[in-house]
Amino acid sequence: MDKEDRISALPDDVLLGVIHLLDLRAAVRAGALARRWRRLPRLLTDIAIDVADLIPHPKDIMVAYANATRWLLAPTEHRTIRALRLSFYLAGDPDLLHSIGHAVAESTAERWEFTARTKSDHRAISPRQRGLLGPRFMSFVGACPVAFRQLTSLTLHNLSFRNSDIHQLLDTCERLELLSLHRCASLGGFMSVLQIDAPSSSLVALELHGCYYWAVQLTSVPNLERLICYSDRMDWDICFVVEFGHVPRLRDIKPLRGASAFVQTSK
């Protein structure tokens, strides 16, 4: 018996343990080895699909990513997806993003975590680019509401939002527990206020990393337990205001770094 036959003779649970340790590119390749291996990646119940695993990037990276995601998430009667973690670019044809969203919805994953990445380093992202990426993301949310209703963790990089977008996002993502914003801003300008009024949301943690807001108003976020406000812009002389409304469970507050912070409680 040759080496390939010996490996293929291992029980499914052992082979699944091996595939679980592989990145996206290697898992897809493993599925092409033989008929038995082809079905194994689609039996995984804890799935992480990261666009970074496709480096070096193919020419149409989001086409490759969407194809791999649809293949891995195709419904099968032999599994229930317990956890799903997706990380990809908000780039390419919007239909590609929608196809990923529809694949997530059909997978009925019990927990879904999503990270929206940008191809360029944050220092190369202009305000205009942020202004284009924000509406693109919100269009994605609007086109795939069933998928986003399943979302439990969301990390966004380099997006600019309209004032109503965060409210719409939390209203759609009814199971969302973590919202982590990295260098995000308002379409109204750098010195805008991020207002969160979501009395029915499941939000437990809010993280702001280097975002371009001068204040956060937590009007009503009854399940919020953790707030992180972080800035590495040491050259900015700003006063960051956090206004607390109805946040009865908030206990864990990590203060701002690199700027003065003023906290007040609304009456």
Short mmCIF file of N, CA, C and O in Angstrom, two decimals, residues 177-251:
data_model
loop_
_atom_site.label_atom_id
_atom_site.label_comp_id
_atom_site.label_asym_id
_atom_site.label_seq_id
_atom_site.Cartn_x
_atom_site.Cartn_y
_atom_site.Cartn_z
N GLU A 177 -22.96 40.34 18.52
CA GLU A 177 -22.45 40.51 19.88
C GLU A 177 -21.22 41.40 19.93
O GLU A 177 -20.99 42.11 20.93
N LEU A 178 -20.39 41.37 18.89
CA LEU A 178 -19.17 42.17 18.85
C LEU A 178 -19.14 43.02 17.57
O LEU A 178 -19.28 42.48 16.47
N LEU A 179 -18.94 44.32 17.74
CA LEU A 179 -18.71 45.22 16.61
C LEU A 179 -17.36 45.90 16.83
O LEU A 179 -17.18 46.62 17.81
N SER A 180 -16.42 45.64 15.92
CA SER A 180 -15.06 46.17 16.04
C SER A 180 -14.77 47.02 14.80
O SER A 180 -14.73 46.51 13.68
N LEU A 181 -14.59 48.33 15.02
CA LEU A 181 -14.34 49.26 13.93
C LEU A 181 -12.89 49.73 13.97
O LEU A 181 -12.41 50.19 15.02
N HIS A 182 -12.18 49.61 12.83
CA HIS A 182 -10.78 49.99 12.74
C HIS A 182 -10.63 51.10 11.70
O HIS A 182 -10.90 50.90 10.53
N ARG A 183 -10.22 52.27 12.15
CA ARG A 183 -10.00 53.42 11.29
C ARG A 183 -11.21 53.73 10.41
O ARG A 183 -11.09 54.00 9.21
N CYS A 184 -12.36 53.63 11.01
CA CYS A 184 -13.60 53.97 10.32
C CYS A 184 -13.97 55.43 10.63
O CYS A 184 -13.43 56.04 11.55
N ALA A 185 -14.87 55.97 9.83
CA ALA A 185 -15.21 57.38 9.96
C ALA A 185 -16.66 57.60 9.53
O ALA A 185 -17.37 56.66 9.14
N SER A 186 -17.06 58.84 9.62
CA SER A 186 -18.39 59.24 9.17
C SER A 186 -18.27 59.95 7.82
O SER A 186 -17.30 60.67 7.57
N LEU A 187 -19.25 59.76 6.97
CA LEU A 187 -19.28 60.50 5.71
C LEU A 187 -19.49 61.99 5.95
O LEU A 187 -19.27 62.80 5.06
N GLY A 188 -19.87 62.34 7.18
CA GLY A 188 -20.06 63.73 7.52
C GLY A 188 -18.77 64.46 7.87
O GLY A 188 -18.78 65.66 8.11
N GLY A 189 -17.66 63.71 7.92
CA GLY A 189 -16.38 64.35 8.26
C GLY A 189 -15.71 63.67 9.42
O GLY A 189 -16.31 62.89 10.16
N PHE A 190 -14.41 63.99 9.61
CA PHE A 190 -13.61 63.35 10.63
C PHE A 190 -14.10 63.63 12.06
O PHE A 190 -13.98 62.81 12.93
N MET A 191 -14.63 64.81 12.31
CA MET A 191 -14.99 65.20 13.67
C MET A 191 -16.47 65.00 13.92
O MET A 191 -17.16 65.85 14.48
N SER A 192 -17.00 63.86 13.53
CA SER A 192 -18.41 63.56 13.70
C SER A 192 -18.64 62.72 14.95
O SER A 192 -17.71 62.25 15.59
N VAL A 193 -19.90 62.54 15.28
CA VAL A 193 -20.29 61.77 16.46
C VAL A 193 -20.84 60.42 16.02
O VAL A 193 -21.67 60.34 15.10
N LEU A 194 -20.37 59.36 16.66
CA LEU A 194 -20.91 58.02 16.43
C LEU A 194 -22.00 57.79 17.46
O LEU A 194 -21.73 57.69 18.66
N GLN A 195 -23.23 57.73 17.00
CA GLN A 195 -24.36 57.53 17.90
C GLN A 195 -24.88 56.11 17.76
O GLN A 195 -25.12 55.63 16.65
N ILE A 196 -25.06 55.44 18.89
CA ILE A 196 -25.59 54.09 18.89
C ILE A 196 -26.82 54.05 19.78
O ILE A 196 -26.73 54.21 21.01
N ASP A 197 -27.95 53.90 19.15
CA ASP A 197 -29.23 53.80 19.85
C ASP A 197 -29.88 52.50 19.38
O ASP A 197 -30.53 52.46 18.34
N ALA A 198 -29.63 51.44 20.13
CA ALA A 198 -30.05 50.10 19.70
C ALA A 198 -30.63 49.34 20.89
O ALA A 198 -30.01 48.41 21.42
N PRO A 199 -31.80 49.74 21.37
CA PRO A 199 -32.38 49.12 22.57
C PRO A 199 -32.70 47.64 22.43
O PRO A 199 -32.79 46.93 23.44
N SER A 200 -32.84 47.16 21.18
CA SER A 200 -33.19 45.74 20.99
C SER A 200 -32.01 44.90 20.52
O SER A 200 -32.17 43.72 20.23
N SER A 201 -30.82 45.51 20.45
CA SER A 201 -29.67 44.77 19.91
C SER A 201 -29.10 43.79 20.94
O SER A 201 -29.34 43.92 22.15
N SER A 202 -28.30 42.85 20.42
CA SER A 202 -27.61 41.87 21.26
C SER A 202 -26.16 42.28 21.53
O SER A 202 -25.40 41.50 22.08
N LEU A 203 -25.80 43.51 21.16
CA LEU A 203 -24.41 43.95 21.22
C LEU A 203 -23.87 43.90 22.65
O LEU A 203 -24.40 44.54 23.56
N VAL A 204 -22.76 43.14 22.80
CA VAL A 204 -22.11 42.97 24.10
C VAL A 204 -20.81 43.76 24.16
O VAL A 204 -20.43 44.26 25.23
N ALA A 205 -20.12 43.89 23.02
CA ALA A 205 -18.82 44.55 23.00
C ALA A 205 -18.72 45.50 21.80
O ALA A 205 -19.10 45.15 20.69
N LEU A 206 -18.17 46.69 22.06
CA LEU A 206 -17.93 47.70 21.02
C LEU A 206 -16.46 48.10 21.10
O LEU A 206 -15.98 48.50 22.17
N GLU A 207 -15.76 47.98 19.96
CA GLU A 207 -14.35 48.33 19.91
C GLU A 207 -14.13 49.39 18.83
O GLU A 207 -14.56 49.21 17.69
N LEU A 208 -13.43 50.46 19.19
CA LEU A 208 -13.09 51.52 18.26
C LEU A 208 -11.57 51.66 18.25
O LEU A 208 -10.97 52.06 19.25
N HIS A 209 -10.96 51.31 17.13
CA HIS A 209 -9.51 51.33 17.00
C HIS A 209 -9.09 52.39 15.98
O HIS A 209 -9.28 52.21 14.78
N GLY A 210 -8.56 53.48 16.45
CA GLY A 210 -8.07 54.53 15.55
C GLY A 210 -9.14 55.13 14.66
O GLY A 210 -8.85 55.52 13.52
N CYS A 211 -10.38 55.20 15.14
CA CYS A 211 -11.47 55.73 14.31
C CYS A 211 -11.48 57.25 14.34
O CYS A 211 -10.96 57.89 15.25
N TYR A 212 -12.11 57.83 13.31
CA TYR A 212 -12.11 59.27 13.12
C TYR A 212 -13.42 59.90 13.61
O TYR A 212 -14.10 60.62 12.89
N TYR A 213 -13.76 59.60 14.86
CA TYR A 213 -14.90 60.23 15.51
C TYR A 213 -14.37 61.02 16.70
O TYR A 213 -13.41 60.60 17.35
N TRP A 214 -14.99 62.13 17.02
CA TRP A 214 -14.55 62.86 18.21
C TRP A 214 -15.40 62.51 19.43
O TRP A 214 -15.03 62.80 20.56
N ALA A 215 -16.53 61.82 19.19
CA ALA A 215 -17.38 61.46 20.32
C ALA A 215 -18.21 60.22 19.99
O ALA A 215 -18.48 59.92 18.82
N VAL A 216 -18.59 59.52 21.05
CA VAL A 216 -19.48 58.37 20.94
C VAL A 216 -20.64 58.59 21.89
O VAL A 216 -20.44 58.87 23.09
N GLN A 217 -21.85 58.48 21.38
CA GLN A 217 -23.04 58.58 22.21
C GLN A 217 -23.70 57.21 22.29
O GLN A 217 -24.21 56.70 21.30
N LEU A 218 -23.65 56.64 23.47
CA LEU A 218 -24.29 55.35 23.71
C LEU A 218 -25.67 55.61 24.29
O LEU A 218 -25.88 55.54 25.50
N THR A 219 -26.60 55.91 23.41
CA THR A 219 -27.92 56.34 23.84
C THR A 219 -28.66 55.22 24.57
O THR A 219 -29.14 55.40 25.70
N SER A 220 -28.74 54.05 23.92
CA SER A 220 -29.38 52.90 24.55
C SER A 220 -28.79 51.62 23.96
O SER A 220 -29.07 51.28 22.81
N VAL A 221 -27.96 50.97 24.76
CA VAL A 221 -27.35 49.70 24.36
C VAL A 221 -27.39 48.80 25.60
O VAL A 221 -26.38 48.60 26.29
N PRO A 222 -28.55 48.24 25.91
CA PRO A 222 -28.76 47.60 27.23
C PRO A 222 -27.91 46.37 27.49
O PRO A 222 -27.69 46.03 28.67
N ASN A 223 -27.43 45.69 26.45
CA ASN A 223 -26.63 44.48 26.67
C ASN A 223 -25.12 44.73 26.61
O ASN A 223 -24.33 43.80 26.80
N LEU A 224 -24.71 45.98 26.36
CA LEU A 224 -23.29 46.29 26.22
C LEU A 224 -22.55 46.09 27.55
O LEU A 224 -22.94 46.65 28.58
N GLU A 225 -21.46 45.29 27.48
CA GLU A 225 -20.65 45.01 28.66
C GLU A 225 -19.23 45.54 28.54
O GLU A 225 -18.58 45.80 29.57
N ARG A 226 -18.73 45.69 27.30
CA ARG A 226 -17.33 46.08 27.12
C ARG A 226 -17.21 47.17 26.07
O ARG A 226 -17.81 47.09 25.00
N LEU A 227 -16.42 48.21 26.37
CA LEU A 227 -16.16 49.30 25.44
C LEU A 227 -14.65 49.53 25.39
O LEU A 227 -14.01 49.74 26.42
N ILE A 228 -14.09 49.51 24.17
CA ILE A 228 -12.68 49.78 23.97
C ILE A 228 -12.55 50.96 23.01
O ILE A 228 -13.11 50.93 21.91
N CYS A 229 -11.83 51.98 23.43
CA CYS A 229 -11.55 53.13 22.58
C CYS A 229 -10.05 53.29 22.51
O CYS A 229 -9.40 53.60 23.52
N TYR A 230 -9.48 53.10 21.33
CA TYR A 230 -8.02 53.10 21.19
C TYR A 230 -7.61 53.98 20.01
O TYR A 230 -8.24 53.96 18.96
N SER A 231 -6.54 54.75 20.22
CA SER A 231 -5.99 55.55 19.13
C SER A 231 -4.49 55.52 19.19
O SER A 231 -3.90 55.64 20.26
N ASP A 232 -3.84 55.36 18.02
CA ASP A 232 -2.39 55.43 17.96
C ASP A 232 -1.94 56.70 17.25
O ASP A 232 -0.79 56.84 16.88
N ARG A 233 -2.89 57.64 17.07
CA ARG A 233 -2.55 58.90 16.42
C ARG A 233 -2.02 59.87 17.47
O ARG A 233 -2.72 60.74 17.96
N MET A 234 -0.75 59.69 17.84
CA MET A 234 -0.15 60.44 18.93
C MET A 234 -0.02 61.94 18.62
O MET A 234 0.17 62.74 19.51
N ASP A 235 -0.11 62.31 17.33
CA ASP A 235 0.07 63.70 16.97
C ASP A 235 -1.23 64.51 17.03
O ASP A 235 -1.24 65.69 16.76
N TRP A 236 -2.34 63.84 17.36
CA TRP A 236 -3.62 64.53 17.41
C TRP A 236 -3.88 65.04 18.83
O TRP A 236 -3.77 64.31 19.81
N ASP A 237 -4.22 66.29 18.94
CA ASP A 237 -4.60 66.86 20.23
C ASP A 237 -6.12 66.97 20.25
O ASP A 237 -6.71 67.97 19.86
N ILE A 238 -6.75 65.88 20.67
CA ILE A 238 -8.20 65.84 20.63
C ILE A 238 -8.77 65.47 21.99
O ILE A 238 -8.08 64.91 22.84
N CYS A 239 -10.00 65.82 22.19
CA CYS A 239 -10.72 65.41 23.39
C CYS A 239 -11.81 64.45 22.95
O CYS A 239 -12.72 64.83 22.23
N PHE A 240 -11.69 63.21 23.35
CA PHE A 240 -12.62 62.18 22.90
C PHE A 240 -13.71 62.06 23.96
O PHE A 240 -13.45 61.79 25.13
N VAL A 241 -14.95 62.27 23.54
CA VAL A 241 -16.08 62.27 24.47
C VAL A 241 -16.86 60.98 24.33
O VAL A 241 -17.20 60.55 23.23
N VAL A 242 -17.15 60.35 25.46
CA VAL A 242 -18.04 59.19 25.49
C VAL A 242 -19.23 59.58 26.36
O VAL A 242 -19.06 59.90 27.54
N GLU A 243 -20.41 59.57 25.77
CA GLU A 243 -21.61 59.92 26.52
C GLU A 243 -22.43 58.67 26.78
O GLU A 243 -22.85 57.98 25.85
N PHE A 244 -22.63 58.36 28.05
CA PHE A 244 -23.35 57.16 28.44
C PHE A 244 -24.83 57.46 28.64
O PHE A 244 -25.20 58.37 29.40
N GLY A 245 -25.67 56.68 27.97
CA GLY A 245 -27.10 56.74 28.19
C GLY A 245 -27.52 55.50 28.97
O GLY A 245 -27.03 55.25 30.07
N HIS A 246 -28.36 54.68 28.34
CA HIS A 246 -28.84 53.46 29.01
C HIS A 246 -27.90 52.29 28.67
O HIS A 246 -28.06 51.62 27.64
N VAL A 247 -26.92 52.09 29.52
CA VAL A 247 -25.95 51.00 29.36
C VAL A 247 -25.78 50.31 30.72
O VAL A 247 -24.71 50.35 31.32
N PRO A 248 -26.82 49.67 31.23
CA PRO A 248 -26.81 49.15 32.60
C PRO A 248 -25.80 48.04 32.86
O PRO A 248 -25.41 47.82 34.01
N ARG A 249 -25.34 47.35 31.81
CA ARG A 249 -24.42 46.23 32.01
C ARG A 249 -22.96 46.59 31.74
O ARG A 249 -22.08 45.75 31.90
N LEU A 250 -22.71 47.81 31.33
CA LEU A 250 -21.35 48.21 30.97
C LEU A 250 -20.47 48.28 32.22
O LEU A 250 -20.71 49.08 33.12
N ARG A 251 -19.44 47.44 32.24
CA ARG A 251 -18.50 47.38 33.36
C ARG A 251 -17.05 47.50 32.91
O ARG A 251 -16.21 48.01 33.63
#
